[in-house]
Amino acid sequence: MRDFREFRSKFEGLLAAARKKAALARGAPARRPTRLRELTGFGANPGNLRMFAYAPKDLPPKAPLVIALHGCTQTAAEYDHGTGWSSLADSLGFAVVYPQQQPANNPKNCFSWFLPDDIAPGHGEARSIREMVEHAIATFAADRRKVFVTGLSAGGAMASVMLATYPEVFAGGAIIAGLPYGCASNVQQAFEAMFTEQGHAAQALGDRVRAASRHRGPWPKISVWHGANDPIVRPSNGEEIIRQWANVHGISESPSHHEFIENHARRVWSDANGEALIEAFSISGMMHGVPLATTTGERCGSAGAFFLDVGISSTHHIARFFRLHESLVEMPRAALPVSTTIQIPTDGGALVIAGAAAEGAHSSAEDSVHEGKERQTHYPIDPNAVIAAAFKAAGLPVPEFPRAPPGTPPRVAPGPIIAAALKAAGLLRS
């Protein structure tokens, strides 16, 4: 009990300190109107959760669907404002669902990612979120092959739950400052997993996922994000998530590729065809929160408590990992605000969207569209993306093209093409 009280005191103190620091930095926050609308009657709700959603006006059928899970002390609206997911939905054309915890379930508004009755298929909060997915697919005519889940902290751990309990539902997931599935079954164990080194064997971690459902593959691809200086959820949890899913996918624990983006480390684990199954970002110097870029580069979201401007937009990167840009359609003029140009680099260049909102703006389209102006969206052909798609369609290893510097037109990179061809011929090992 002494250990439990110490863990709880540490947890609550860190949460309060982070919120106080953010409040001092930005002054008294103005009450913001939400872009989200609540959907009721979504189905069975044994977890007693609320459902909020956002979809661009005139969203086309078969658009992707993203489930976004907030962290402790947060609401759906706050998580949307901080991450900027709905702004990106305007640009790329997809729907977002935000499950919201209720204080009656948890006084800190944390999802119950560790309670056995909430993390099993068909039960508790996991079942409630699953019902929201089905309701959203029907409501927005979404493509059930393009359903993804992401979340922060307790929401990230709940994303782990959804990926393990309903792997057939999700094409991919992104876990930010979260924990591996099955690492705790009560509050005491949850605090121990957050604050202490666990060091579970990869096989044991993978077995927990395999035991969560009858599904035997294919498995969702996973994006893992963790601050190197996170005091609330130790960075070792990110490593355990990687080992858990590498074991589930049956791939090596050693990454296929290692690079640095904006001074932050990114590792990639690919299959035999060069398809990225797992990626992991370690954000240099970052504490506990969602990595954002609000002033430079890919601007998205708004800084605040647990939304940290570290010069890299996790929202943009996760969207690329989910390949949401590949579903891009030209949205009707009234659906998008007119502002500055956003460049979304892909693996081989940049997808340029002229007239899309920047800096995570959350004003309505009607407030932003200037009368008498036309919005035009330009989609330059990226030859590297075309080549990569051709390799993939032919069942060949996909070339890993370098990113073009922002503002430069994409050019064919022969090196990755030659390497992929040699690999396909058996003359080059992974």
CSV table of C-alpha atoms in Angstrom, one decimal:
chain,number,residue,atom,x,y,z
A,1,MET,CA,0.0,0.0,0.0
A,2,ARG,CA,2.9,2.3,0.7
A,3,ASP,CA,4.3,1.7,-2.8
A,4,PHE,CA,0.8,2.3,-4.3
A,5,ARG,CA,0.4,5.6,-2.5
A,6,GLU,CA,3.8,6.7,-3.6
A,7,PHE,CA,3.1,5.8,-7.2
A,8,ARG,CA,-0.3,7.5,-7.2
A,9,SER,CA,1.2,10.7,-5.6
A,10,LYS,CA,4.0,10.8,-8.2
A,11,PHE,CA,1.5,10.3,-11.0
A,12,GLU,CA,-0.9,13.0,-9.9
A,13,GLY,CA,2.0,15.4,-9.1
A,14,LEU,CA,3.5,15.0,-12.6
A,15,LEU,CA,0.1,15.5,-14.2
A,16,ALA,CA,-0.6,18.7,-12.2
A,17,ALA,CA,2.9,20.0,-12.8
A,18,ALA,CA,2.6,19.6,-16.6
A,19,ARG,CA,-0.7,21.3,-16.7
A,20,LYS,CA,0.5,24.2,-14.5
A,21,LYS,CA,3.6,24.7,-16.7
A,22,ALA,CA,1.5,24.8,-19.8
A,23,ALA,CA,-1.0,27.2,-18.3
A,24,LEU,CA,1.8,29.6,-17.2
A,25,ALA,CA,3.3,29.5,-20.7
A,26,ARG,CA,0.2,30.4,-22.6
A,27,GLY,CA,-1.8,32.4,-20.0
A,28,ALA,CA,-5.4,31.9,-19.2
A,29,PRO,CA,-6.8,29.8,-22.1
A,30,ALA,CA,-9.9,31.1,-23.8
A,31,ARG,CA,-12.8,28.8,-24.1
A,32,ARG,CA,-12.6,27.3,-27.5
A,33,PRO,CA,-15.6,26.1,-29.6
A,34,THR,CA,-15.3,22.5,-30.5
A,35,ARG,CA,-15.4,21.2,-34.1
A,36,LEU,CA,-16.7,17.8,-32.8
A,37,ARG,CA,-20.3,16.6,-32.5
A,38,GLU,CA,-21.5,14.0,-30.2
A,39,LEU,CA,-23.0,10.8,-31.6
A,40,THR,CA,-25.4,8.9,-29.4
A,41,GLY,CA,-27.1,5.5,-29.8
A,42,PHE,CA,-24.0,4.0,-31.4
A,43,GLY,CA,-24.7,0.6,-30.0
A,44,ALA,CA,-23.8,-1.4,-26.9
A,45,ASN,CA,-21.9,0.7,-24.4
A,46,PRO,CA,-20.7,-1.5,-21.5
A,47,GLY,CA,-17.8,0.8,-20.9
A,48,ASN,CA,-20.0,3.9,-20.4
A,49,LEU,CA,-18.0,6.0,-22.9
A,50,ARG,CA,-19.1,9.0,-25.0
A,51,MET,CA,-18.6,9.3,-28.7
A,52,PHE,CA,-17.5,12.4,-30.6
A,53,ALA,CA,-16.7,12.7,-34.2
A,54,TYR,CA,-15.6,15.0,-37.0
A,55,ALA,CA,-16.0,14.6,-40.8
A,56,PRO,CA,-15.4,17.2,-43.5
A,57,LYS,CA,-18.5,18.4,-45.3
A,58,ASP,CA,-19.4,16.2,-48.3
A,59,LEU,CA,-17.0,13.5,-47.3
A,60,PRO,CA,-16.8,11.0,-50.2
A,61,PRO,CA,-17.7,7.3,-49.6
A,62,LYS,CA,-15.0,4.8,-48.8
A,63,ALA,CA,-12.9,7.4,-47.0
A,64,PRO,CA,-10.5,6.3,-44.2
A,65,LEU,CA,-11.5,6.4,-40.5
A,66,VAL,CA,-9.2,7.3,-37.6
A,67,ILE,CA,-10.0,6.6,-34.0
A,68,ALA,CA,-8.2,9.1,-31.7
A,69,LEU,CA,-8.0,8.4,-27.9
A,70,HIS,CA,-7.2,11.2,-25.5
A,71,GLY,CA,-4.9,11.0,-22.5
A,72,CYS,CA,-5.6,11.4,-18.8
A,73,THR,CA,-7.2,14.6,-17.6
A,74,GLN,CA,-8.2,15.4,-21.3
A,75,THR,CA,-11.4,15.5,-23.3
A,76,ALA,CA,-12.1,14.6,-26.9
A,77,ALA,CA,-12.3,18.3,-27.9
A,78,GLU,CA,-9.0,19.1,-26.1
A,79,TYR,CA,-7.3,16.2,-27.8
A,80,ASP,CA,-8.5,17.3,-31.2
A,81,HIS,CA,-7.4,20.8,-30.7
A,82,GLY,CA,-4.0,19.7,-29.5
A,83,THR,CA,-3.3,17.1,-32.2
A,84,GLY,CA,-4.9,18.8,-35.2
A,85,TRP,CA,-6.4,15.6,-36.5
A,86,SER,CA,-9.6,17.3,-37.7
A,87,SER,CA,-7.7,19.9,-39.6
A,88,LEU,CA,-5.7,17.2,-41.4
A,89,ALA,CA,-9.0,15.4,-42.0
A,90,ASP,CA,-10.2,18.5,-43.9
A,91,SER,CA,-7.0,18.4,-46.1
A,92,LEU,CA,-6.8,14.7,-46.8
A,93,GLY,CA,-10.5,13.7,-46.6
A,94,PHE,CA,-11.1,11.2,-43.8
A,95,ALA,CA,-13.3,11.0,-40.7
A,96,VAL,CA,-12.2,11.0,-37.1
A,97,VAL,CA,-13.9,9.4,-34.0
A,98,TYR,CA,-13.0,10.5,-30.5
A,99,PRO,CA,-14.1,8.2,-27.7
A,100,GLN,CA,-14.3,10.1,-24.5
A,101,GLN,CA,-13.9,8.7,-20.9
A,102,GLN,CA,-16.2,9.8,-18.2
A,103,PRO,CA,-15.2,10.8,-14.6
A,104,ALA,CA,-17.7,8.3,-13.3
A,105,ASN,CA,-15.4,5.6,-14.7
A,106,ASN,CA,-12.1,7.2,-13.8
A,107,PRO,CA,-11.6,10.5,-11.8
A,108,LYS,CA,-8.6,11.5,-14.0
A,109,ASN,CA,-10.5,10.7,-17.2
A,110,CYS,CA,-8.0,7.9,-18.1
A,111,PHE,CA,-9.1,5.0,-20.2
A,112,SER,CA,-9.1,1.7,-18.3
A,113,TRP,CA,-6.3,0.1,-20.4
A,114,PHE,CA,-5.4,-2.3,-17.6
A,115,LEU,CA,-8.6,-3.6,-16.1
A,116,PRO,CA,-9.5,-7.1,-17.3
A,117,ASP,CA,-13.2,-6.3,-17.7
A,118,ASP,CA,-12.4,-3.4,-20.0
A,119,ILE,CA,-9.6,-4.9,-22.2
A,120,ALA,CA,-11.2,-8.2,-23.5
A,121,PRO,CA,-13.1,-8.6,-26.7
A,122,GLY,CA,-16.8,-8.0,-26.3
A,123,HIS,CA,-16.4,-6.4,-22.9
A,124,GLY,CA,-16.2,-3.0,-21.2
A,125,GLU,CA,-14.5,0.0,-22.8
A,126,ALA,CA,-12.9,-2.1,-25.6
A,127,ARG,CA,-16.4,-3.2,-26.7
A,128,SER,CA,-17.7,0.4,-26.5
A,129,ILE,CA,-15.0,1.6,-28.8
A,130,ARG,CA,-15.6,-1.3,-31.2
A,131,GLU,CA,-19.2,-0.3,-31.4
A,132,MET,CA,-18.2,3.3,-32.2
A,133,VAL,CA,-16.1,2.0,-35.1
A,134,GLU,CA,-19.0,0.1,-36.6
A,135,HIS,CA,-21.4,3.0,-36.1
A,136,ALA,CA,-18.9,5.4,-37.7
A,137,ILE,CA,-18.4,3.1,-40.7
A,138,ALA,CA,-22.1,3.2,-41.3
A,139,THR,CA,-22.6,6.9,-40.6
A,140,PHE,CA,-19.7,8.1,-42.8
A,141,ALA,CA,-19.7,5.3,-45.4
A,142,ALA,CA,-16.1,4.7,-44.4
A,143,ASP,CA,-13.8,2.1,-45.9
A,144,ARG,CA,-13.6,-0.7,-43.3
A,145,ARG,CA,-10.3,-1.7,-44.8
A,146,LYS,CA,-8.9,1.7,-43.8
A,147,VAL,CA,-9.6,2.0,-40.1
A,148,PHE,CA,-6.8,3.1,-37.8
A,149,VAL,CA,-6.4,3.9,-34.1
A,150,THR,CA,-4.1,6.3,-32.3
A,151,GLY,CA,-3.8,7.6,-28.8
A,152,LEU,CA,-1.7,9.3,-26.1
A,153,SER,CA,-0.6,7.9,-22.7
A,154,ALA,CA,-3.6,6.0,-21.3
A,155,GLY,CA,-5.2,6.6,-24.8
A,156,GLY,CA,-2.1,5.1,-26.3
A,157,ALA,CA,-2.3,2.1,-24.0
A,158,MET,CA,-6.0,1.8,-25.0
A,159,ALA,CA,-4.9,1.9,-28.6
A,160,SER,CA,-2.7,-1.1,-27.8
A,161,VAL,CA,-5.8,-2.8,-26.3
A,162,MET,CA,-7.8,-2.2,-29.5
A,163,LEU,CA,-5.1,-3.5,-31.7
A,164,ALA,CA,-4.7,-6.6,-29.7
A,165,THR,CA,-8.4,-7.4,-29.1
A,166,TYR,CA,-9.7,-6.4,-32.5
A,167,PRO,CA,-6.7,-6.8,-34.9
A,168,GLU,CA,-9.0,-7.7,-37.8
A,169,VAL,CA,-10.7,-4.3,-37.5
A,170,PHE,CA,-7.6,-2.0,-37.7
A,171,ALA,CA,-5.2,-1.7,-40.6
A,172,GLY,CA,-2.7,0.1,-38.3
A,173,GLY,CA,-2.2,1.9,-35.1
A,174,ALA,CA,-0.1,4.6,-33.5
A,175,ILE,CA,0.8,4.5,-29.8
A,176,ILE,CA,2.2,7.8,-28.3
A,177,ALA,CA,3.8,7.5,-24.8
A,178,GLY,CA,1.8,4.4,-24.3
A,179,LEU,CA,2.3,0.9,-23.0
A,180,PRO,CA,2.2,-2.7,-24.4
A,181,TYR,CA,-0.9,-4.7,-24.2
A,182,GLY,CA,-1.4,-6.9,-21.2
A,183,CYS,CA,1.4,-5.4,-19.0
A,184,ALA,CA,-1.0,-4.8,-16.0
A,185,SER,CA,-4.2,-6.1,-14.6
A,186,ASN,CA,-4.8,-3.7,-11.7
A,187,VAL,CA,-3.9,-0.1,-10.7
A,188,GLN,CA,-0.8,-1.1,-8.7
A,189,GLN,CA,0.6,-3.0,-11.7
A,190,ALA,CA,-0.3,-0.2,-14.0
A,191,PHE,CA,1.8,2.3,-12.0
A,192,GLU,CA,4.6,-0.3,-11.8
A,193,ALA,CA,4.6,-0.6,-15.6
A,194,MET,CA,4.6,3.1,-16.0
A,195,PHE,CA,7.4,4.0,-13.6
A,196,THR,CA,9.7,0.9,-13.5
A,197,GLU,CA,11.6,-1.2,-15.9
A,198,GLN,CA,9.8,-4.4,-16.7
A,199,GLY,CA,12.0,-6.3,-19.2
A,200,HIS,CA,9.5,-8.9,-20.4
A,201,ALA,CA,10.6,-11.5,-22.9
A,202,ALA,CA,9.5,-10.8,-26.5
A,203,GLN,CA,7.7,-14.2,-26.8
A,204,ALA,CA,5.7,-13.5,-23.6
A,205,LEU,CA,4.7,-10.1,-24.9
A,206,GLY,CA,3.7,-11.5,-28.3
A,207,ASP,CA,1.7,-14.3,-26.6
A,208,ARG,CA,-0.4,-11.7,-24.8
A,209,VAL,CA,-1.6,-10.3,-28.2
A,210,ARG,CA,-2.1,-13.7,-29.7
A,211,ALA,CA,-4.1,-14.8,-26.7
A,212,ALA,CA,-6.4,-11.7,-26.9
A,213,SER,CA,-8.4,-12.9,-29.9
A,214,ARG,CA,-8.7,-15.8,-32.3
A,215,HIS,CA,-7.2,-13.7,-35.1
A,216,ARG,CA,-4.0,-15.2,-36.7
A,217,GLY,CA,-3.1,-12.5,-39.2
A,218,PRO,CA,-2.5,-10.4,-41.1
A,219,TRP,CA,-1.7,-8.0,-38.2
A,220,PRO,CA,-1.9,-4.2,-38.1
A,221,LYS,CA,1.2,-2.2,-38.7
A,222,ILE,CA,2.3,-0.1,-35.7
A,223,SER,CA,3.8,3.4,-35.2
A,224,VAL,CA,5.4,4.0,-31.8
A,225,TRP,CA,6.3,7.4,-30.4
A,226,HIS,CA,8.0,8.2,-27.1
A,227,GLY,CA,9.8,11.1,-25.5
A,228,ALA,CA,13.3,10.3,-24.5
A,229,ASN,CA,12.8,12.1,-21.2
A,230,ASP,CA,9.3,11.0,-20.4
A,231,PRO,CA,8.9,10.9,-16.6
A,232,ILE,CA,5.3,9.6,-16.5
A,233,VAL,CA,5.6,6.5,-18.8
A,234,ARG,CA,9.1,5.3,-19.0
A,235,PRO,CA,10.6,5.1,-22.5
A,236,SER,CA,11.3,1.4,-22.0
A,237,ASN,CA,7.6,0.9,-22.5
A,238,GLY,CA,8.0,2.0,-26.1
A,239,GLU,CA,10.7,-0.6,-26.6
A,240,GLU,CA,8.4,-3.3,-25.1
A,241,ILE,CA,5.7,-2.3,-27.6
A,242,ILE,CA,8.2,-2.7,-30.4
A,243,ARG,CA,9.3,-6.1,-29.2
A,244,GLN,CA,5.7,-7.2,-28.7
A,245,TRP,CA,4.6,-6.4,-32.2
A,246,ALA,CA,7.9,-7.6,-33.8
A,247,ASN,CA,7.2,-10.9,-32.2
A,248,VAL,CA,3.6,-10.9,-33.4
A,249,HIS,CA,4.7,-10.1,-36.9
A,250,GLY,CA,7.4,-12.7,-36.8
A,251,ILE,CA,10.2,-10.3,-37.7
A,252,SER,CA,13.6,-9.5,-36.2
A,253,GLU,CA,13.9,-7.2,-33.2
A,254,SER,CA,16.7,-5.5,-35.1
A,255,PRO,CA,15.4,-2.6,-37.3
A,256,SER,CA,15.7,-2.7,-41.1
A,257,HIS,CA,16.4,1.0,-41.3
A,258,HIS,CA,17.6,3.8,-39.0
A,259,GLU,CA,17.5,7.5,-39.7
A,260,PHE,CA,17.2,10.9,-38.1
A,261,ILE,CA,14.4,13.3,-38.8
A,262,GLU,CA,14.7,16.8,-37.3
A,263,ASN,CA,17.3,15.3,-34.9
A,264,HIS,CA,14.9,12.7,-33.7
A,265,ALA,CA,15.6,9.0,-34.2
A,266,ARG,CA,13.4,6.9,-36.4
A,267,ARG,CA,13.7,3.1,-36.8
A,268,VAL,CA,11.8,1.0,-39.2
A,269,TRP,CA,11.1,-2.8,-39.3
A,270,SER,CA,10.1,-4.1,-42.7
A,271,ASP,CA,8.9,-7.4,-44.1
A,272,ALA,CA,10.6,-9.4,-46.8
A,273,ASN,CA,9.0,-7.2,-49.5
A,274,GLY,CA,10.3,-4.0,-47.9
A,275,GLU,CA,6.9,-3.0,-46.5
A,276,ALA,CA,7.2,-1.1,-43.2
A,277,LEU,CA,5.4,-3.0,-40.5
A,278,ILE,CA,6.7,-1.1,-37.4
A,279,GLU,CA,8.2,2.3,-37.1
A,280,ALA,CA,9.4,3.9,-33.9
A,281,PHE,CA,10.3,7.5,-33.1
A,282,SER,CA,12.4,8.5,-30.1
A,283,ILE,CA,11.9,12.2,-29.6
A,284,SER,CA,15.1,13.8,-28.2
A,285,GLY,CA,14.6,15.8,-25.0
A,286,MET,CA,10.8,15.4,-25.0
A,287,MET,CA,8.8,14.8,-21.8
A,288,HIS,CA,5.3,13.2,-21.8
A,289,GLY,CA,3.0,14.3,-24.6
A,290,VAL,CA,2.2,14.4,-28.3
A,291,PRO,CA,5.1,15.7,-30.5
A,292,LEU,CA,4.0,18.8,-32.5
A,293,ALA,CA,5.4,21.3,-34.9
A,294,THR,CA,3.4,24.5,-34.5
A,295,THR,CA,5.8,27.1,-35.8
A,296,THR,CA,8.0,25.5,-38.5
A,297,GLY,CA,7.9,22.7,-41.0
A,298,GLU,CA,4.7,20.7,-41.0
A,299,ARG,CA,2.5,22.8,-38.7
A,300,CYS,CA,-0.4,21.1,-37.1
A,301,GLY,CA,-2.1,21.2,-33.7
A,302,SER,CA,-1.7,23.6,-30.8
A,303,ALA,CA,0.8,23.5,-28.0
A,304,GLY,CA,-0.4,23.0,-24.4
A,305,ALA,CA,-0.4,20.5,-21.6
A,306,PHE,CA,0.9,17.2,-23.1
A,307,PHE,CA,1.0,18.8,-26.6
A,308,LEU,CA,4.6,19.6,-27.0
A,309,ASP,CA,6.2,21.7,-29.8
A,310,VAL,CA,9.4,19.8,-30.5
A,311,GLY,CA,9.7,20.6,-34.2
A,312,ILE,CA,8.1,17.4,-35.6
A,313,SER,CA,4.5,16.7,-36.3
A,314,SER,CA,3.5,13.2,-35.1
A,315,THR,CA,0.0,13.8,-36.6
A,316,HIS,CA,1.5,14.3,-40.1
A,317,HIS,CA,3.9,11.5,-39.8
A,318,ILE,CA,1.3,9.1,-38.5
A,319,ALA,CA,-1.0,10.0,-41.4
A,320,ARG,CA,1.7,9.2,-43.9
A,321,PHE,CA,2.4,5.9,-42.1
A,322,PHE,CA,-1.3,5.1,-42.4
A,323,ARG,CA,-1.0,6.1,-46.0
A,324,LEU,CA,-3.9,8.5,-45.6
A,325,HIS,CA,-2.4,10.8,-48.3
A,326,GLU,CA,-3.0,8.0,-50.8
A,327,SER,CA,-6.7,8.4,-50.3
A,328,LEU,CA,-6.6,12.1,-51.0
A,329,VAL,CA,-9.5,13.4,-53.0
A,330,GLU,CA,-10.3,17.0,-53.9
A,331,MET,CA,-12.7,18.2,-51.2
A,332,PRO,CA,-15.5,20.6,-52.1
A,333,ARG,CA,-14.5,24.2,-51.9
A,334,ALA,CA,-16.8,24.9,-48.9
A,335,ALA,CA,-15.3,22.1,-46.9
A,336,LEU,CA,-11.8,23.5,-46.6
A,337,PRO,CA,-10.5,26.8,-45.2
A,338,VAL,CA,-8.2,28.9,-47.4
A,339,SER,CA,-4.9,29.8,-45.8
A,340,THR,CA,-1.3,28.9,-46.5
A,341,THR,CA,0.1,25.9,-48.4
A,342,ILE,CA,0.9,22.7,-46.5
A,343,GLN,CA,3.5,20.3,-47.8
A,344,ILE,CA,3.2,16.7,-46.7
A,345,PRO,CA,6.4,14.9,-47.6
A,346,THR,CA,5.9,11.3,-48.7
A,347,ASP,CA,8.6,8.7,-48.8
A,348,GLY,CA,9.8,10.1,-52.1
A,349,GLY,CA,8.8,13.7,-52.3
A,350,ALA,CA,6.1,16.1,-51.3
A,351,LEU,CA,2.3,16.2,-51.7
A,352,VAL,CA,1.4,19.9,-52.1
A,353,ILE,CA,-2.0,21.0,-51.0
A,354,ALA,CA,-2.6,24.6,-51.8
A,355,GLY,CA,-5.2,26.4,-49.9
A,356,ALA,CA,-5.3,24.1,-46.8
A,357,ALA,CA,-5.4,25.3,-43.3
A,358,ALA,CA,-2.0,25.7,-41.5
A,359,GLU,CA,-1.0,25.8,-37.9
A,360,GLY,CA,-3.7,23.4,-36.8
A,361,ALA,CA,-6.4,26.1,-37.4
A,362,HIS,CA,-9.8,24.9,-36.2
A,363,SER,CA,-12.0,27.7,-37.6
A,364,SER,CA,-14.9,26.6,-39.7
A,365,ALA,CA,-14.7,26.6,-43.5
A,366,GLU,CA,-17.4,29.2,-43.7
A,367,ASP,CA,-15.3,31.6,-41.6
A,368,SER,CA,-12.2,31.1,-43.6
A,369,VAL,CA,-13.3,31.0,-47.2
A,370,HIS,CA,-13.0,34.5,-48.8
A,371,GLU,CA,-15.8,35.5,-51.1
A,372,GLY,CA,-14.8,35.7,-54.7
A,373,LYS,CA,-11.7,33.5,-54.3
A,374,GLU,CA,-11.4,30.1,-55.8
A,375,ARG,CA,-9.6,27.3,-54.0
A,376,GLN,CA,-7.5,25.0,-56.2
A,377,THR,CA,-5.8,21.8,-55.1
A,378,HIS,CA,-2.7,20.7,-57.0
A,379,TYR,CA,-1.4,17.1,-57.0
A,380,PRO,CA,2.0,17.0,-58.6
A,381,ILE,CA,3.0,13.5,-59.8
A,382,ASP,CA,5.8,12.1,-57.8
A,383,PRO,CA,7.8,9.7,-60.0
A,384,ASN,CA,9.3,7.9,-57.0
A,385,ALA,CA,5.8,7.2,-55.6
A,386,VAL,CA,4.7,5.8,-59.0
A,387,ILE,CA,7.8,3.6,-59.2
A,388,ALA,CA,7.3,2.4,-55.6
A,389,ALA,CA,3.6,1.5,-56.4
A,390,ALA,CA,4.7,-0.4,-59.5
A,391,PHE,CA,7.2,-2.4,-57.5
A,392,LYS,CA,4.6,-3.2,-54.8
A,393,ALA,CA,2.0,-4.2,-57.4
A,394,ALA,CA,4.5,-6.6,-58.9
A,395,GLY,CA,5.2,-8.2,-55.6
A,396,LEU,CA,8.8,-6.9,-55.5
A,397,PRO,CA,10.7,-5.2,-52.7
A,398,VAL,CA,9.6,-1.6,-52.5
A,399,PRO,CA,12.4,1.0,-52.9
A,400,GLU,CA,13.0,3.2,-49.8
A,401,PHE,CA,13.3,6.6,-51.4
A,402,PRO,CA,14.8,9.5,-49.4
A,403,ARG,CA,12.6,12.5,-48.7
A,404,ALA,CA,13.1,15.5,-50.9
A,405,PRO,CA,13.9,18.8,-49.1
A,406,PRO,CA,10.8,20.9,-48.5
A,407,GLY,CA,10.0,23.1,-51.5
A,408,THR,CA,12.0,21.1,-54.1
A,409,PRO,CA,10.3,19.2,-56.9
A,410,PRO,CA,10.6,15.4,-56.6
A,411,ARG,CA,13.2,13.7,-58.7
A,412,VAL,CA,13.8,10.1,-59.5
A,413,ALA,CA,16.4,8.6,-57.1
A,414,PRO,CA,18.1,5.7,-58.9
A,415,GLY,CA,19.9,4.3,-55.9
A,416,PRO,CA,16.9,2.8,-54.1
A,417,ILE,CA,15.6,1.4,-57.4
A,418,ILE,CA,18.8,-0.4,-58.1
A,419,ALA,CA,19.0,-1.7,-54.5
A,420,ALA,CA,15.4,-3.0,-54.7
A,421,ALA,CA,16.1,-4.7,-58.0
A,422,LEU,CA,19.2,-6.4,-56.6
A,423,LYS,CA,17.3,-7.4,-53.6
A,424,ALA,CA,14.5,-8.9,-55.7
A,425,ALA,CA,17.2,-10.9,-57.7
A,426,GLY,CA,18.6,-12.3,-54.5
A,427,LEU,CA,21.9,-10.4,-54.9
A,428,LEU,CA,21.4,-8.1,-52.0
A,429,ARG,CA,20.4,-9.0,-48.4
A,430,SER,CA,18.1,-6.8,-46.3
